[in-house]
DNA sequence: TAAGATTGAACGCTCAATCTTT
DNA sequence: AAAGATTGAGCGTTCAATCTTA
């Protein structure tokens, strides 16, 4: 059995795995709770992601938004079509590059963004309860470093 | 503007939000890297999740597996049908409860699990590079606490 | 040629309904 | 009734191909 002999490397990898499994569980948990609370207000996670990100950073291209959301650009394209038809999002032509569409929230979009933020804050606040500012900063740093290493992988 | 006046609470929430965004980014990053490396070997993330979890904890029910994978039980049912047809997984009757199917990897399934583990270890090792055992333990604890609070939300 | 965006086909997942067993 | 598992409909996402502009 593999339980008989374990190198130091394997033991360390196990700690790393456990840590990562905890992250995955927490992520999924957050996702499902957020989805549930957003659904109460008539929103979906997909729309939430787009709207929140456009509020934080307007005038993005669709590509950039797709990258941020870790979604295929085709999916973003279709989602934005709906959001545009519903009057939440504007797809403005770029002055320099005619291929590009610059994305912005409409006033209605901003109103929805505000309501989504209330839900988001409920979840974020619950997650951070009992964590110090220092802990939160360290978590950010740790995750940024992990992201960095993942990006360079292979 | 909301940037003019900020309560302490809002500032703290921002640290929490930044931390969480870093976690989300890292999770997505890991997911896509893992998907890429698994695809090189002919595997999908969905199959990987099921196989790895069955290796770690055999004789689970489909419900339990679906919960662990944060997937609808119907999806798991369909996926297991494929895995059973391919000879990776056995769905054995439960002695006490005829409704239940107990899940196990076949020898072939174990072989694939081993190959998947090699990929997993590459990713996990890269992520944990430079992190101490203490850091990994703290990360696990932090995430477990956050999970706990999320579960109690609402 | 390459990059941003769109389209349509295919796939996977979810939701609701159903069947079986408890 | 309630719980485990399955089925089928519907939706959302991805992948590949296409169009337009650089």
XYZ file of C-alpha atoms (C1' of nucleotides) in Angstrom:
352
model
C 0.000 0.000 0.000
C 1.064 3.561 -0.566
C 0.437 4.243 3.119
C 3.413 2.163 4.164
C 6.239 4.345 2.964
C 5.959 8.092 2.513
C 8.654 10.481 1.483
C 8.837 13.969 2.982
C 7.772 15.305 -0.390
C 4.578 13.281 -0.311
C 3.689 14.471 3.169
C 4.181 18.080 2.138
C 2.099 17.528 -0.967
C -0.656 16.209 1.256
C -0.743 19.408 3.274
C -0.877 21.332 0.046
C -3.690 19.132 -1.230
C -5.702 19.528 1.938
C -5.309 23.277 1.776
C -6.399 23.297 -1.802
C -9.408 21.075 -1.173
C -10.476 23.520 1.524
C -10.224 26.376 -0.954
C -12.268 24.471 -3.533
C -14.966 23.662 -1.003
C -15.153 27.250 0.160
C -15.307 28.535 -3.373
C -18.173 26.215 -4.262
C -19.964 27.069 -1.056
C -19.680 30.768 -1.726
C -20.854 30.262 -5.264
C -23.966 28.356 -4.272
C -24.864 30.722 -1.450
C -24.376 33.716 -3.703
C -26.465 32.039 -6.417
C -29.243 31.380 -3.929
C -29.338 34.932 -2.560
C -29.091 36.465 -6.024
C -31.904 34.228 -7.258
C -34.089 35.655 -4.484
C -33.657 39.035 -6.167
C -34.178 37.611 -9.659
C -30.511 37.625 -10.655
C -28.168 34.939 -11.951
C -24.498 34.463 -11.157
C -23.552 35.030 -14.794
C -25.265 38.419 -14.969
C -23.904 39.330 -11.557
C -20.338 38.638 -12.637
C -20.623 40.776 -15.731
C -22.454 43.658 -14.107
C -20.182 43.833 -11.062
C -17.059 43.750 -13.182
C -18.350 46.425 -15.523
C -19.138 48.602 -12.538
C -15.632 48.165 -11.179
C -13.991 48.668 -14.553
C -16.067 50.275 -17.305
C -15.096 50.583 -20.982
C -13.660 47.097 -21.159
C -13.717 45.083 -24.359
C -15.680 41.853 -24.539
C -12.493 39.841 -24.750
C -11.133 41.387 -21.579
C -14.415 40.767 -19.809
C -14.470 37.162 -20.986
C -10.937 36.661 -19.664
C -11.830 38.165 -16.305
C -14.895 35.974 -16.024
C -12.969 32.898 -17.218
C -15.613 32.345 -19.859
C -15.502 31.779 -23.613
C -15.943 34.987 -25.542
C -18.922 33.521 -27.380
C -20.780 33.073 -24.114
C -20.032 36.639 -23.092
C -21.174 37.834 -26.493
C -24.560 36.135 -26.118
C -24.975 37.211 -22.514
C -24.217 40.819 -23.419
C -26.744 40.663 -26.207
C -29.420 39.883 -23.636
C -28.141 42.521 -21.223
C -28.117 45.090 -24.011
C -31.643 44.188 -25.079
C -32.762 44.504 -21.475
C -31.169 47.937 -21.340
C -28.598 47.139 -18.643
C -25.496 47.449 -20.794
C -24.312 49.682 -23.630
C -21.990 48.392 -26.341
C -20.278 51.483 -27.657
C -17.992 51.631 -30.687
C -14.339 52.326 -30.029
C -12.968 55.504 -31.568
C -9.609 53.997 -32.523
C -10.530 50.414 -33.390
C -13.721 49.498 -35.202
C -13.463 45.843 -34.189
C -13.836 46.689 -30.521
C -16.976 47.288 -28.518
C -16.589 49.216 -25.292
C -18.905 48.082 -22.521
C -20.722 50.287 -20.025
C -23.564 49.974 -17.599
C -26.650 52.036 -18.316
C -28.358 53.889 -15.436
C -30.660 50.875 -15.113
C -27.600 48.652 -15.075
C -26.117 50.706 -12.263
C -29.303 50.352 -10.264
C -29.150 46.589 -10.606
C -25.448 46.665 -9.758
C -26.287 48.440 -6.499
C -28.824 45.795 -5.577
C -26.362 43.053 -6.444
C -23.714 44.711 -4.293
C -25.993 44.504 -1.285
C -26.171 40.747 -1.730
C -22.447 40.531 -2.356
C -21.682 42.480 0.788
C -23.833 40.154 2.853
C -21.794 37.190 1.668
C -18.393 38.862 1.839
C -19.083 40.214 5.303
C -20.145 36.805 6.544
C -16.989 35.254 5.119
C -14.663 37.820 6.643
C -16.310 37.802 10.053
C -13.678 37.298 12.703
C -10.797 37.807 10.299
C -8.429 40.669 10.964
C -7.303 43.145 8.357
C -3.859 41.554 8.552
C -5.304 38.113 7.924
C -7.219 39.361 4.913
C -4.158 41.020 3.491
C -2.114 37.891 3.974
C -4.771 35.803 2.278
C -4.739 38.174 -0.690
C -0.979 37.988 -0.932
C -0.908 34.223 -0.664
C -3.516 33.826 -3.381
C -1.777 36.308 -5.653
C 1.432 34.341 -5.316
C -0.351 31.085 -6.058
C -1.988 32.650 -9.117
C 1.389 33.795 -10.292
C 2.878 30.323 -9.992
C -0.121 28.753 -11.712
C 0.169 31.149 -14.606
C 3.783 30.127 -15.151
C 2.959 26.431 -14.970
C 4.199 24.277 -17.859
C -19.530 59.902 -5.222
C -19.203 56.919 -2.985
C -15.461 57.537 -2.914
C -15.893 60.714 -0.883
C -17.051 59.289 2.388
C -16.204 55.806 3.580
C -17.072 54.229 6.861
C -14.633 51.901 8.584
C -16.991 49.089 7.769
C -16.756 49.778 4.060
C -12.986 49.848 4.146
C -12.887 46.519 5.934
C -15.349 45.073 3.474
C -13.039 46.153 0.694
C -10.152 44.200 2.149
C -12.444 41.237 2.423
C -13.608 41.682 -1.158
C -10.067 41.941 -2.476
C -9.110 38.794 -0.623
C -12.086 36.989 -2.030
C -11.454 38.158 -5.579
C -7.928 36.796 -5.276
C -9.330 33.442 -4.179
C -11.772 33.376 -7.086
C -9.062 34.216 -9.585
C -6.782 31.525 -8.201
C -9.540 28.952 -8.217
C -10.369 29.661 -11.854
C -6.731 29.645 -12.770
C -6.194 26.286 -11.140
C -9.283 24.923 -12.795
C -8.230 25.947 -16.284
C -4.648 24.777 -15.861
C -5.827 21.461 -14.494
C -8.316 21.144 -17.350
C -5.572 21.801 -19.867
C -3.135 19.285 -18.408
C -5.836 16.659 -17.962
C -6.983 17.179 -21.545
C -3.435 16.368 -22.674
C -3.966 12.931 -21.137
C -7.470 12.584 -22.549
C -9.305 13.343 -19.312
C -11.965 15.883 -18.374
C -12.321 17.803 -15.123
C -15.686 16.152 -14.440
C -14.296 12.639 -14.682
C -11.233 13.661 -12.705
C -13.342 14.969 -9.836
C -15.372 11.795 -9.599
C -12.488 9.383 -9.961
C -10.231 11.186 -7.487
C -12.967 11.423 -4.894
C -13.878 7.765 -5.290
C -10.245 6.855 -4.827
C -10.048 8.914 -1.646
C -13.348 7.654 -0.318
C -14.789 4.486 -1.873
C -18.276 3.047 -1.269
C -19.948 6.416 -1.353
C -23.510 6.816 -2.558
C -24.251 8.890 -5.639
C -25.926 11.560 -3.525
C -22.868 11.947 -1.337
C -20.645 12.153 -4.376
C -22.902 14.744 -5.977
C -22.763 16.840 -2.805
C -18.976 16.631 -2.680
C -18.698 17.639 -6.307
C -21.301 20.406 -5.900
C -23.204 18.932 -8.790
C -26.835 17.944 -9.311
C -27.403 14.281 -8.654
C -28.783 13.833 -12.160
C -25.516 14.964 -13.656
C -23.593 12.553 -11.477
C -25.984 9.787 -12.425
C -25.370 10.354 -16.121
C -21.627 10.711 -15.709
C -21.435 7.495 -13.700
C -23.390 5.705 -16.385
C -20.626 6.558 -18.841
C -17.878 5.681 -16.374
C -19.563 2.365 -15.659
C -19.941 1.579 -19.358
C -16.278 2.422 -19.854
C -15.433 0.032 -17.043
C -13.900 2.614 -14.703
C -16.523 2.459 -11.977
C -18.658 -0.210 -10.339
C -22.122 0.542 -9.013
C -22.708 -2.097 -6.382
C -25.984 -2.756 -4.551
C -26.087 -1.891 -0.857
C -26.763 -4.807 1.476
C -28.990 -2.824 3.843
C -30.765 -0.407 1.487
C -31.902 -1.406 -1.987
C -32.267 2.231 -3.067
C -28.568 2.897 -2.686
C -25.733 2.207 -5.101
C -22.253 1.992 -3.632
C -19.536 3.343 -5.887
C -16.088 1.872 -6.415
C -13.265 2.206 -8.869
C -12.449 -0.843 -10.958
C -8.804 -1.824 -11.473
C -8.926 0.153 -14.716
C -10.397 3.060 -12.805
C -7.535 2.908 -10.328
C -5.043 2.997 -13.157
C -6.630 6.134 -14.535
C -6.763 7.604 -11.030
C -3.027 7.116 -10.737
C -2.413 8.935 -13.996
C -4.733 11.741 -12.917
C -2.898 12.011 -9.613
C 0.345 12.662 -11.434
C -1.258 15.651 -13.128
C -2.848 16.788 -9.878
C 0.468 16.614 -8.069
C 2.118 18.748 -10.706
C -0.463 21.465 -10.161
C -0.624 21.192 -6.370
C 3.143 21.196 -6.065
C 3.424 24.286 -8.239
C 0.808 26.049 -6.144
C 2.452 25.199 -2.844
C 5.951 26.039 -3.956
C 7.504 28.405 -1.466
C 4.751 27.935 1.093
C 5.700 26.500 4.460
C 3.831 23.715 6.175
C 2.607 26.277 8.685
C 1.274 28.507 5.943
C -0.547 25.617 4.341
C -2.101 24.624 7.646
C -3.197 28.171 8.312
C -4.737 28.406 4.874
C -6.670 25.202 5.502
C -7.914 26.497 8.822
C -8.914 29.853 7.414
C -10.846 28.247 4.581
C -12.548 25.796 6.900
C -13.706 28.676 9.074
C -14.991 30.586 6.078
C -16.846 27.479 4.862
C -18.407 27.157 8.273
C -19.648 30.734 8.273
C -20.948 30.420 4.726
C -22.884 27.312 5.629
C -24.634 29.156 8.445
C -25.450 32.131 6.228
C -29.110 33.214 6.154
C -2.080 37.280 -40.760
C -3.949 38.340 -36.579
C -7.502 40.065 -33.342
C -12.392 41.292 -31.734
C -16.846 39.792 -32.138
C -20.673 36.720 -33.694
C -23.021 32.419 -35.130
C -24.496 27.600 -34.896
C -23.700 22.831 -33.455
C -22.635 19.966 -29.687
C -22.086 19.047 -25.112
C -22.798 19.167 -20.097
C -25.371 20.549 -16.383
C -29.677 21.791 -13.948
C -34.457 21.419 -12.889
C -38.663 18.999 -12.463
C -40.983 14.818 -12.754
C -40.906 9.875 -12.027
C -39.744 5.268 -10.205
C -38.383 2.396 -6.505
C -37.556 1.434 -1.884
C -37.810 2.801 2.943
C -44.255 10.789 3.110
C -39.302 10.737 2.360
C -34.877 9.495 0.178
C -31.764 7.474 -3.620
C -31.497 7.185 -8.320
C -32.987 7.952 -13.210
C -35.097 10.275 -17.210
C -36.082 14.014 -20.382
C -36.644 18.889 -21.375
C -34.369 23.197 -21.339
C -30.695 26.203 -20.740
C -26.047 27.859 -20.743
C -21.436 27.177 -22.061
C -17.839 25.734 -25.145
C -15.701 24.808 -29.630
C -15.038 25.672 -34.375
C -16.042 28.375 -38.186
C -17.014 32.896 -40.024
C -17.126 37.924 -40.588
C -15.020 42.323 -40.134
C -11.320 45.360 -39.242
C -6.270 46.214 -38.298
